[in-house]
Coordinates of C-alpha atoms in Angstrom, one line a residue:
Chain A
X1 CA -4.1 16.3 12.5
X2 CA -6.7 19.0 11.8
X3 CA -9.9 19.2 13.8
X4 CA -12.0 18.9 10.7
X5 CA -14.4 16.0 10.2
X6 CA -16.4 14.9 7.2
X7 CA -19.3 16.9 8.7
X8 CA -17.4 20.1 9.2
X9 CA -14.7 20.2 6.5
X10 CA -15.5 23.0 4.1
X11 CA -16.0 22.3 0.4
X12 CA -13.0 23.9 -1.4
X13 CA -12.4 24.5 -5.1
X14 CA -9.4 24.3 -7.3
X15 CA -9.4 25.4 -10.9
X16 CA -7.3 23.8 -13.7
X17 CA -7.7 23.2 -17.4
X18 CA -10.9 25.2 -17.4
X19 CA -12.6 23.0 -14.8
X20 CA -13.4 24.2 -11.2
X21 CA -13.2 21.0 -9.1
X22 CA -15.1 20.8 -5.8
X23 CA -13.3 18.9 -3.1
X24 CA -13.0 18.3 0.6
X25 CA -9.7 17.4 2.3
X26 CA -9.0 16.6 5.9
X27 CA -7.4 14.1 8.2
X28 CA -3.8 13.4 9.1
X29 CA -1.5 15.3 6.7
X30 CA 1.4 12.8 6.7
X31 CA 2.2 10.0 4.4
X32 CA 0.5 9.3 1.1
X33 CA -3.0 10.9 0.7
X34 CA -6.0 8.8 -0.1
X35 CA -8.1 10.0 -3.0
X36 CA -11.7 8.8 -3.2
X37 CA -13.3 8.1 -6.6
X38 CA -17.0 8.1 -6.6
X39 CA -19.8 5.9 -8.0
X40 CA -22.5 6.6 -10.6
X41 CA -24.5 9.7 -9.5
X42 CA -22.6 10.0 -6.2
X43 CA -21.5 13.4 -4.9
X44 CA -19.3 14.5 -2.0
X45 CA -22.1 13.9 0.6
X46 CA -22.4 10.2 -0.5
X47 CA -19.2 9.0 1.1
X48 CA -19.9 7.3 4.4
X49 CA -18.6 9.5 7.2
X50 CA -17.9 6.4 9.3
X51 CA -15.4 5.2 6.6
X52 CA -13.9 8.6 5.6
X53 CA -13.5 9.9 9.2
X54 CA -12.2 6.4 10.2
X55 CA -9.5 6.6 7.5
X56 CA -8.8 10.3 8.2
X57 CA -7.6 9.2 11.7
X58 CA -4.5 7.8 9.9
X59 CA -4.5 9.4 6.5
X60 CA -4.9 12.6 4.5
X61 CA -8.3 12.1 2.9
X62 CA -9.5 13.8 -0.3
X63 CA -13.0 13.6 -1.7
X64 CA -13.8 15.4 -5.0
X65 CA -16.4 15.8 -7.7
X66 CA -15.0 14.8 -11.1
X67 CA -15.6 17.1 -14.1
X68 CA -19.2 18.0 -14.5
X69 CA -20.3 16.1 -11.3
X70 CA -22.4 18.0 -8.7
X71 CA -20.5 21.1 -7.6
X72 CA -17.7 20.8 -10.1
X73 CA -17.9 22.7 -13.4
X74 CA -17.1 21.3 -16.8
X75 CA -18.7 18.5 -18.7
X76 CA -18.8 14.9 -17.6
X77 CA -17.2 12.8 -20.4
X78 CA -18.7 9.6 -21.6
X79 CA -15.6 7.4 -21.1
X80 CA -13.7 6.1 -18.1
X81 CA -10.5 7.0 -20.0
X82 CA -11.4 10.7 -20.1
X83 CA -12.7 10.6 -16.5
X84 CA -9.3 9.3 -15.5
X85 CA -7.6 12.2 -17.3
X86 CA -9.9 14.6 -15.5
X87 CA -8.9 13.0 -12.2
X88 CA -5.2 13.3 -13.1
X89 CA -5.8 17.0 -13.8
X90 CA -7.4 17.4 -10.3
X91 CA -4.5 15.6 -8.7
X92 CA -2.0 17.8 -10.6
X93 CA -3.8 20.9 -9.4
X94 CA -3.5 19.7 -5.8
X95 CA 0.2 18.9 -6.4
X96 CA -0.2 15.2 -5.4
X97 CA 2.9 13.4 -6.4
X98 CA 1.8 10.0 -5.0
X99 CA -1.6 8.9 -3.7
X100 CA -3.7 5.9 -2.8
X101 CA -6.8 5.5 -5.0
X102 CA -10.0 4.3 -3.4
X103 CA -12.6 3.7 -6.1
X104 CA -16.2 2.6 -5.7
X105 CA -18.0 1.1 -8.7
X106 CA -17.5 3.6 -11.5
X107 CA -14.8 5.1 -9.3
X108 CA -13.1 1.6 -9.2
X109 CA -13.0 1.6 -13.0
X110 CA -11.3 5.0 -12.9
X111 CA -8.9 3.7 -10.2
X112 CA -7.9 0.8 -12.4
X113 CA -7.3 3.0 -15.4
X114 CA -5.4 5.5 -13.2
X115 CA -3.1 2.7 -11.9
X116 CA -2.4 1.8 -15.6
X117 CA -2.0 5.3 -16.9
X118 CA -0.2 6.9 -13.9
X119 CA 1.5 3.8 -12.5
X120 CA 4.3 5.7 -10.8
X121 CA 1.9 8.0 -8.9
X122 CA -0.4 5.4 -7.6
X123 CA 0.7 3.8 -4.3
X124 CA -2.1 1.4 -3.4
X125 CA -5.5 0.7 -4.8
X126 CA -8.8 -0.1 -3.1
X127 CA -11.5 -1.4 -5.5
X128 CA -15.0 -1.4 -4.0
X129 CA -17.9 -3.1 -5.8
X130 CA -16.3 -2.9 -9.2
X131 CA -15.1 -5.1 -12.0
X132 CA -12.5 -5.4 -14.7
X133 CA -13.0 -3.9 -18.2
X134 CA -15.3 -6.2 -20.1
X135 CA -16.3 -8.0 -16.9
X136 CA -19.3 -10.3 -16.4
X137 CA -22.7 -8.6 -16.9
X138 CA -21.3 -5.1 -16.7
X139 CA -23.2 -3.4 -19.4
X140 CA -26.0 -2.5 -17.0
X141 CA -28.8 -2.7 -19.6
X142 CA -31.3 -2.5 -16.8
X143 CA -29.9 0.6 -15.1
X144 CA -31.4 3.9 -16.1
X145 CA -30.6 7.4 -14.9
X146 CA -34.3 7.8 -13.9
X147 CA -33.9 5.3 -11.1
X148 CA -32.4 8.2 -9.2
X149 CA -35.9 9.7 -8.7
X150 CA -36.1 8.3 -5.2
X151 CA -32.4 8.2 -4.1
X152 CA -33.1 6.7 -0.7
X153 CA -35.1 3.9 -2.1
X154 CA -32.6 3.4 -4.9
X155 CA -29.8 3.0 -2.4
X156 CA -31.7 0.6 -0.1
X157 CA -32.6 -1.6 -3.1
X158 CA -29.2 -1.7 -4.7
X159 CA -26.6 -1.1 -2.0
X160 CA -28.2 -3.4 0.6
X161 CA -29.6 -7.0 0.5
X162 CA -33.3 -7.7 1.2
X163 CA -32.4 -9.2 4.6
X164 CA -33.6 -7.4 7.8
X165 CA -30.0 -6.9 9.0
X166 CA -28.9 -5.4 5.7
X167 CA -31.9 -3.1 5.3
X168 CA -31.3 -1.9 8.9
X169 CA -27.6 -1.2 8.0
X170 CA -28.9 0.7 5.0
X171 CA -31.1 2.9 7.1
X172 CA -28.2 3.6 9.4
X173 CA -26.0 4.4 6.4
X174 CA -28.6 6.9 5.1
X175 CA -28.7 8.5 8.5
X176 CA -24.9 8.9 8.5
X177 CA -25.1 10.5 5.1
X178 CA -27.7 13.0 6.3
X179 CA -25.6 14.1 9.3
X180 CA -23.8 16.9 7.5
X181 CA -26.4 19.7 7.4
X182 CA -24.5 22.7 6.1
X183 CA -22.5 23.3 2.9
X184 CA -23.9 20.2 1.3
X185 CA -23.1 19.2 -2.3
X186 CA -25.4 19.8 -5.2
X187 CA -27.2 16.8 -6.8
X188 CA -25.8 15.2 -9.9
X189 CA -27.5 16.5 -13.1
X190 CA -29.4 14.2 -15.5
X191 CA -26.8 15.0 -18.2
X192 CA -23.9 13.9 -16.0
X193 CA -25.8 10.7 -15.0
X194 CA -26.3 9.9 -18.6
X195 CA -22.6 10.5 -19.5
X196 CA -21.6 8.3 -16.5
X197 CA -23.9 5.5 -17.7
X198 CA -22.3 5.7 -21.1
X199 CA -18.8 5.5 -19.6
X200 CA -19.8 2.5 -17.4
X201 CA -21.3 0.7 -20.4
X202 CA -18.3 1.4 -22.6
X203 CA -16.1 -0.1 -19.8
X204 CA -18.3 -3.1 -19.5
X205 CA -18.3 -4.0 -23.2
X206 CA -16.6 -7.4 -23.7
X207 CA -13.6 -7.1 -26.0
X208 CA -13.3 -9.5 -28.8
X209 CA -10.0 -10.9 -27.6
X210 CA -7.6 -10.8 -24.6
X211 CA -10.5 -10.1 -22.3
X212 CA -8.6 -9.6 -19.0
X213 CA -5.1 -9.2 -20.4
X214 CA -4.5 -5.6 -19.2
X215 CA -5.0 -6.6 -15.5
X216 CA -1.5 -8.2 -15.4
X217 CA -0.1 -4.7 -15.9
X218 CA -1.8 -3.4 -12.8
X219 CA 1.0 -4.5 -10.4
X220 CA 0.1 -2.2 -7.4
X221 CA -0.9 -3.8 -4.1
X222 CA -4.7 -3.8 -4.5
X223 CA -7.5 -4.5 -2.1
X224 CA -10.7 -5.8 -3.8
X225 CA -13.8 -5.5 -1.6
X226 CA -17.2 -6.8 -2.7
X227 CA -20.6 -7.9 -1.4
X228 CA -21.3 -11.6 -1.8
X229 CA -24.8 -10.7 -3.1
X230 CA -24.0 -7.6 -5.1
X231 CA -26.9 -7.2 -7.6
X232 CA -25.3 -4.3 -9.4
X233 CA -21.8 -5.7 -10.1
X234 CA -21.9 -9.5 -10.0
X235 CA -19.5 -10.8 -7.3
X236 CA -17.7 -13.0 -9.8
X237 CA -16.1 -9.8 -11.1
X238 CA -14.3 -9.4 -7.8
X239 CA -13.1 -13.0 -8.1
X240 CA -11.9 -12.3 -11.6
X241 CA -9.9 -9.3 -10.4
X242 CA -8.3 -11.4 -7.7
X243 CA -7.4 -14.1 -10.2
X244 CA -5.9 -11.8 -12.8
X245 CA -4.3 -8.9 -10.8
X246 CA -0.8 -9.9 -9.7
X247 CA -1.0 -8.5 -6.2
X248 CA -4.7 -8.3 -5.2
X249 CA -6.2 -9.2 -1.9
X250 CA -9.9 -10.0 -2.1
X251 CA -12.4 -9.5 0.7
X252 CA -16.0 -10.4 0.3
X253 CA -18.6 -9.7 2.9
X254 CA -21.7 -11.8 3.5
X255 CA -25.4 -10.9 3.0
X256 CA -24.4 -7.7 1.3
X257 CA -25.0 -6.0 -2.0
X258 CA -23.3 -3.1 -3.8
X259 CA -22.8 -1.1 -0.6
X260 CA -21.0 -4.0 1.2
X261 CA -18.3 -1.7 2.6
X262 CA -21.0 0.5 4.1
X263 CA -23.0 -2.3 5.6
X264 CA -19.9 -3.7 7.2
X265 CA -18.3 -0.3 7.7
X266 CA -16.5 -1.1 10.9
X267 CA -14.9 -4.3 9.6
X268 CA -14.1 -2.7 6.2
X269 CA -12.4 0.2 8.0
X270 CA -10.2 -2.2 9.9
X271 CA -9.4 -4.2 6.8
X272 CA -8.6 -1.0 4.8
X273 CA -6.4 0.3 7.6
X274 CA -4.5 -3.0 7.7
X275 CA -4.1 -2.8 4.0
X276 CA -3.0 0.8 3.8
X277 CA -0.6 0.4 6.7
X278 CA 1.3 -2.5 5.1
Chain B
X1 CA -2.5 -17.1 30.4
X2 CA 0.0 -20.0 30.7
X3 CA 3.6 -19.5 29.9
X4 CA 3.5 -22.4 27.3
X5 CA 4.1 -21.7 23.7
X6 CA 3.7 -24.0 20.6
X7 CA 7.4 -24.9 21.1
X8 CA 7.2 -25.9 24.8
X9 CA 3.7 -27.1 25.4
X10 CA 3.8 -30.8 26.1
X11 CA 1.9 -33.3 24.1
X12 CA -0.9 -34.7 26.2
X13 CA -3.2 -37.6 25.7
X14 CA -6.9 -38.3 26.4
X15 CA -8.6 -41.6 25.9
X16 CA -12.1 -42.2 24.9
X17 CA -14.1 -44.7 22.9
X18 CA -11.0 -46.9 22.6
X19 CA -8.9 -44.1 21.0
X20 CA -6.0 -42.4 22.7
X21 CA -5.9 -38.9 21.2
X22 CA -2.7 -36.9 21.2
X23 CA -3.2 -33.1 21.7
X24 CA -1.5 -29.9 22.7
X25 CA -3.4 -27.1 24.5
X26 CA -2.2 -23.7 25.6
X27 CA -3.0 -20.0 25.4
X28 CA -5.5 -17.9 27.1
X29 CA -8.0 -20.1 29.0
X30 CA -11.0 -17.8 28.7
X31 CA -13.8 -17.6 26.2
X32 CA -14.5 -20.2 23.5
X33 CA -11.5 -22.5 22.7
X34 CA -10.2 -22.8 19.2
X35 CA -9.9 -26.4 17.9
X36 CA -7.5 -26.8 14.9
X37 CA -8.4 -29.6 12.3
X38 CA -5.5 -30.6 10.2
X39 CA -4.8 -31.3 6.5
X40 CA -3.8 -34.5 4.6
X41 CA -0.8 -36.1 6.3
X42 CA -0.3 -33.2 8.7
X43 CA 0.6 -33.8 12.4
X44 CA 0.8 -31.6 15.5
X45 CA 4.1 -30.2 14.3
X46 CA 2.7 -29.0 11.0
X47 CA 0.7 -26.1 12.5
X48 CA 2.6 -22.8 12.0
X49 CA 3.8 -21.5 15.4
X50 CA 3.4 -18.0 14.1
X51 CA -0.3 -18.6 13.7
X52 CA -1.0 -20.8 16.7
X53 CA 1.0 -18.7 19.1
X54 CA -0.5 -15.6 17.7
X55 CA -4.0 -16.9 18.3
X56 CA -3.0 -18.3 21.7
X57 CA -2.3 -14.7 22.8
X58 CA -6.1 -14.2 22.8
X59 CA -7.5 -17.7 22.8
X60 CA -7.4 -21.2 24.3
X61 CA -5.8 -23.1 21.4
X62 CA -6.1 -26.9 20.9
X63 CA -4.3 -28.9 18.3
X64 CA -4.9 -32.7 18.1
X65 CA -4.2 -35.7 16.0
X66 CA -7.4 -37.3 14.8
X67 CA -8.0 -41.1 15.1
X68 CA -5.1 -43.1 13.7
X69 CA -3.1 -39.9 12.8
X70 CA 0.5 -39.7 14.0
X71 CA 0.7 -40.1 17.8
X72 CA -3.1 -40.9 18.2
X73 CA -4.1 -44.5 18.3
X74 CA -7.0 -46.1 16.5
X75 CA -7.7 -46.4 12.8
X76 CA -8.1 -43.5 10.4
X77 CA -11.5 -43.8 8.8
X78 CA -12.1 -43.3 5.0
X79 CA -14.8 -40.7 5.3
X80 CA -15.1 -37.1 6.5
X81 CA -18.3 -38.1 8.2
X82 CA -16.5 -40.6 10.5
X83 CA -13.5 -38.3 11.0
X84 CA -16.0 -35.7 12.2
X85 CA -17.5 -38.2 14.7
X86 CA -14.0 -39.0 15.9
X87 CA -13.4 -35.3 16.4
X88 CA -16.6 -35.0 18.3
X89 CA -15.4 -37.9 20.6
X90 CA -12.2 -35.9 21.2
X91 CA -14.1 -32.7 22.0
X92 CA -16.4 -34.7 24.4
X93 CA -13.4 -36.1 26.1
X94 CA -12.0 -32.6 26.8
X95 CA -15.5 -31.5 27.9
X96 CA -15.7 -28.8 25.3
X97 CA -19.2 -27.5 25.3
X98 CA -18.6 -24.8 22.6
X99 CA -15.7 -24.2 20.4
X100 CA -14.4 -22.4 17.3
X101 CA -13.3 -24.8 14.5
X102 CA -10.3 -23.9 12.3
X103 CA -10.0 -26.4 9.5
X104 CA -7.3 -26.5 6.8
X105 CA -8.0 -28.5 3.6
X106 CA -9.2 -31.9 4.8
X107 CA -9.7 -30.3 8.2
X108 CA -11.9 -27.7 6.6
X109 CA -14.1 -30.5 5.3
X110 CA -14.4 -31.8 8.8
X111 CA -15.1 -28.3 10.1
X112 CA -18.0 -28.0 7.7
X113 CA -19.4 -31.4 8.6
X114 CA -18.9 -30.6 12.3
X115 CA -20.9 -27.3 12.0
X116 CA -23.7 -29.2 10.3
X117 CA -23.7 -32.2 12.7
X118 CA -23.0 -30.3 16.0
X119 CA -24.5 -27.0 15.1
X120 CA -25.1 -25.9 18.7
X121 CA -21.5 -26.6 19.8
X122 CA -19.7 -24.7 17.0
X123 CA -19.3 -21.0 17.6
X124 CA -17.4 -19.7 14.6
X125 CA -15.7 -21.5 11.7
X126 CA -12.5 -20.7 9.8
X127 CA -12.1 -22.6 6.5
X128 CA -8.5 -22.6 5.1
X129 CA -7.7 -23.8 1.6
X130 CA -10.8 -26.0 1.4
X131 CA -13.9 -26.5 -0.6
X132 CA -17.6 -27.6 -0.4
X133 CA -18.7 -31.2 -0.7
X134 CA -18.6 -32.0 -4.4
X135 CA -16.6 -28.8 -5.2
X136 CA -14.7 -28.1 -8.4
X137 CA -11.9 -30.5 -9.2
X138 CA -11.8 -31.9 -5.7
X139 CA -11.3 -35.6 -6.4
X140 CA -7.5 -35.1 -6.4
X141 CA -6.8 -37.8 -9.0
X142 CA -3.2 -36.5 -9.3
X143 CA -2.5 -36.6 -5.6
X144 CA -0.9 -39.8 -4.2
X145 CA 0.2 -40.7 -0.7
X146 CA 3.8 -41.3 -2.2
X147 CA 4.2 -37.6 -2.8
X148 CA 5.1 -37.3 0.9
X149 CA 8.5 -39.0 0.3
X150 CA 10.2 -35.5 0.4
X151 CA 7.9 -33.5 2.7
X152 CA 9.8 -30.3 2.5
X153 CA 9.8 -30.4 -1.3
X154 CA 6.1 -31.4 -1.3
X155 CA 5.2 -28.4 0.9
X156 CA 7.2 -25.9 -1.1
X157 CA 5.6 -27.2 -4.4
X158 CA 2.0 -27.3 -3.2
X159 CA 1.7 -24.8 -0.3
X160 CA 3.6 -22.0 -2.1
X161 CA 3.5 -20.4 -5.5
X162 CA 6.6 -20.6 -7.8
X163 CA 7.4 -16.9 -7.2
X164 CA 10.6 -15.9 -5.4
X165 CA 8.6 -14.2 -2.7
X166 CA 6.3 -17.2 -2.1
X167 CA 9.2 -19.7 -2.1
X168 CA 11.1 -17.5 0.4
X169 CA 8.0 -17.5 2.6
X170 CA 7.8 -21.2 2.2
X171 CA 11.4 -21.7 3.5
X172 CA 10.6 -19.4 6.4
X173 CA 7.5 -21.5 7.2
X174 CA 9.6 -24.7 7.1
X175 CA 12.0 -23.1 9.5
X176 CA 9.3 -22.2 11.9
X177 CA 7.9 -25.7 11.8
X178 CA 11.4 -27.1 12.7
X179 CA 11.8 -24.8 15.7
X180 CA 10.2 -27.2 18.1
X181 CA 13.0 -29.7 18.8
X182 CA 11.8 -31.9 21.7
X183 CA 8.6 -34.0 22.1
X184 CA 7.9 -33.8 18.4
X185 CA 5.0 -35.7 16.9
X186 CA 5.3 -39.0 14.9
X187 CA 4.9 -39.0 11.1
X188 CA 1.6 -40.0 9.6
X189 CA 1.6 -43.6 8.5
X190 CA 1.1 -44.7 4.8
X191 CA -2.2 -46.4 5.9
X192 CA -3.5 -43.2 7.4
X193 CA -2.5 -41.2 4.4
X194 CA -4.4 -43.7 2.1
X195 CA -7.5 -43.5 4.3
X196 CA -7.3 -39.6 4.3
X197 CA -7.1 -39.6 0.5
X198 CA -10.1 -41.8 0.3
X199 CA -12.0 -39.5 2.6
X200 CA -11.0 -36.4 0.6
X201 CA -12.0 -38.0 -2.7
X202 CA -15.4 -39.2 -1.3
X203 CA -16.0 -35.6 -0.1
X204 CA -15.0 -34.3 -3.5
X205 CA -17.3 -36.5 -5.5
X206 CA -19.9 -34.4 -7.3
X207 CA -23.5 -35.4 -6.3
X208 CA -26.0 -36.0 -9.0
X209 CA -28.3 -33.2 -7.7
X210 CA -28.5 -30.3 -5.3
X211 CA -24.7 -29.9 -5.5
X212 CA -24.3 -27.2 -2.9
X213 CA -27.7 -27.4 -1.1
X214 CA -26.3 -28.3 2.3
X215 CA -24.2 -25.1 2.6
X216 CA -27.3 -23.1 3.3
X217 CA -27.7 -25.0 6.6
X218 CA -24.2 -23.9 7.8
X219 CA -25.4 -20.7 9.3
X220 CA -22.4 -20.0 11.5
X221 CA -20.2 -17.0 11.0
X222 CA -17.5 -18.3 8.8
X223 CA -14.2 -17.0 7.6
X224 CA -13.1 -18.5 4.3
X225 CA -9.4 -18.0 3.5
X226 CA -7.8 -19.1 0.3
X227 CA -4.7 -18.6 -2.0
X228 CA -5.5 -16.9 -5.3
X229 CA -3.2 -19.4 -7.0
X230 CA -4.0 -22.5 -4.9
X231 CA -3.0 -25.5 -7.1
X232 CA -4.4 -28.1 -4.7
X233 CA -7.9 -26.8 -4.0
X234 CA -8.9 -24.5 -6.9
X235 CA -9.7 -20.9 -5.7
X236 CA -13.2 -21.0 -7.2
X237 CA -14.1 -23.4 -4.4
X238 CA -13.6 -20.6 -1.9
X239 CA -15.8 -18.3 -4.0
X240 CA -18.5 -21.0 -4.1
X241 CA -18.4 -21.3 -0.3
X242 CA -18.8 -17.5 0.0
X243 CA -21.7 -17.5 -2.5
X244 CA -23.6 -20.3 -0.8
X245 CA -22.9 -20.0 2.9
X246 CA -25.3 -17.6 4.5
X247 CA -22.7 -15.8 6.7
X248 CA -19.3 -16.3 5.2
X249 CA -16.6 -13.7 4.8
X250 CA -14.1 -14.5 2.1
X251 CA -10.4 -13.4 2.1
X252 CA -8.1 -14.4 -0.7
X253 CA -4.4 -13.7 -0.7
X254 CA -2.3 -12.9 -3.8
X255 CA 0.5 -15.0 -5.3
X256 CA -0.2 -17.8 -2.9
X257 CA -1.1 -21.5 -3.2
X258 CA -2.5 -24.0 -0.7
X259 CA -0.5 -22.5 2.3
X260 CA -1.7 -18.9 1.7
X261 CA -2.4 -18.4 5.4
X262 CA 1.2 -19.4 6.2
X263 CA 2.7 -17.3 3.4
X264 CA 0.7 -14.3 4.7
X265 CA 0.8 -15.4 8.3
X266 CA 1.0 -11.9 9.9
X267 CA -2.0 -10.6 7.9
X268 CA -3.9 -13.8 8.3
X269 CA -3.4 -13.6 12.0
X270 CA -4.8 -10.1 12.1
X271 CA -7.7 -11.1 9.9
X272 CA -8.5 -14.2 12.0
X273 CA -8.3 -12.2 15.3
X274 CA -10.7 -9.6 13.9
X275 CA -13.1 -12.4 12.9
X276 CA -12.9 -14.3 16.2
X277 CA -13.2 -11.1 18.3
X278 CA -16.5 -10.1 16.5

């Protein structure tokens, strides 16, 4: 185990296929690494230290910016399929033969696609606040890349419920995100946010037939975690995942929105450890 | 902590209001006791030793036969409301000022009614394979008390999924149930089974208005556990509970039916301990 933490681990770079990927890696370098796949407009600094350091106590943890995101070079593609290929390129560059994929929201879409495309390399999957391809209300017609103007307000309004307890948890989360003061990541550019929105909407388009048919092919042990009051990705999508994936465990937290796993970070950490240990 | 286990703890009796209740109590006599509320035609021997002994390592565990059930005297009423009052009488007789309620199926209906009727006495609630009053497909028109003719076959067909893994888990569960050889409980009488069916169907009747309105009054921390392929109580009922209860955590296990918490006994035990410790 290294002495690094989420606050001190330096940002490193690896170049492949013309893209220079920014990443941070620390934790317990034994067993299968855990690769984190981030949400719309999220960068390396947006992963909750409580969660990543908690998992790093037992796992080799890897955060990265996908192509064109924040400190990574290249162009952000407009489809989940290409984002998945970019993620594969990054994993290849690090020489990861097998890994656990933790995907939040857009990252959860990539994690699903990854499990389908690179079935043999993916060990276990954790899907946070996400939904299946063509899920319920997943075209996000109300979301715009301009909502990121006030990131703190955006996060409090979408990741947390209006309740006093949830908003307090949200402020604590924002404080944890701010704790890393040096070597912070760059913000996500408007162009990247636009491309990500395009990818999310393409993923959310309801197919004309066999709506959830591909889910039966995602046979990996999967943990689906969702907020019971998620206003970004409707909770029913997590239920649909649990109904259609052959080996998915579903955990839904009360009084919580898109950031349920941050609001209930302690409990989520224990649930995730149990799942990854199995 | 006593040296009793689920296999050795003697069946005891307490009489109140003209009913002689059979019960078993063991475990760690500190903190808030955990009272188990049983399913249709279940008796004291039908609680999985792996689960009850596992919880007894941290809690004061109490199993009992409700009025008219198995070794308890009295008549089994035909409504969940009266079964709840009988349960209150039993808790009064044991002098329980506060308790955690773990209810499975019919027992989960009683646990909900108990939390509403005796709000101040109920600490935390665990709802296993159950649904809200007037839930989806909960009038059980296909269930008959005659299905109990071959209990082992009935349990394998309804508590476990058709998969090889689930059926194997079912046989292991049946073996655990058989491990107690002395002082076993009596079977549930046909009259009691008929009354329980009546109560379940009355609970399942869809009200003409405000279908799930009472759930908002059940403010206790609640853990809802369900099988993703439950053929007795449709999984959507657990999702409905999680959507309408103000403080419910939902956990759904893969490839499992009505006995999901027995199929995944180890994991359920860890999830339940985390929940009860909080």
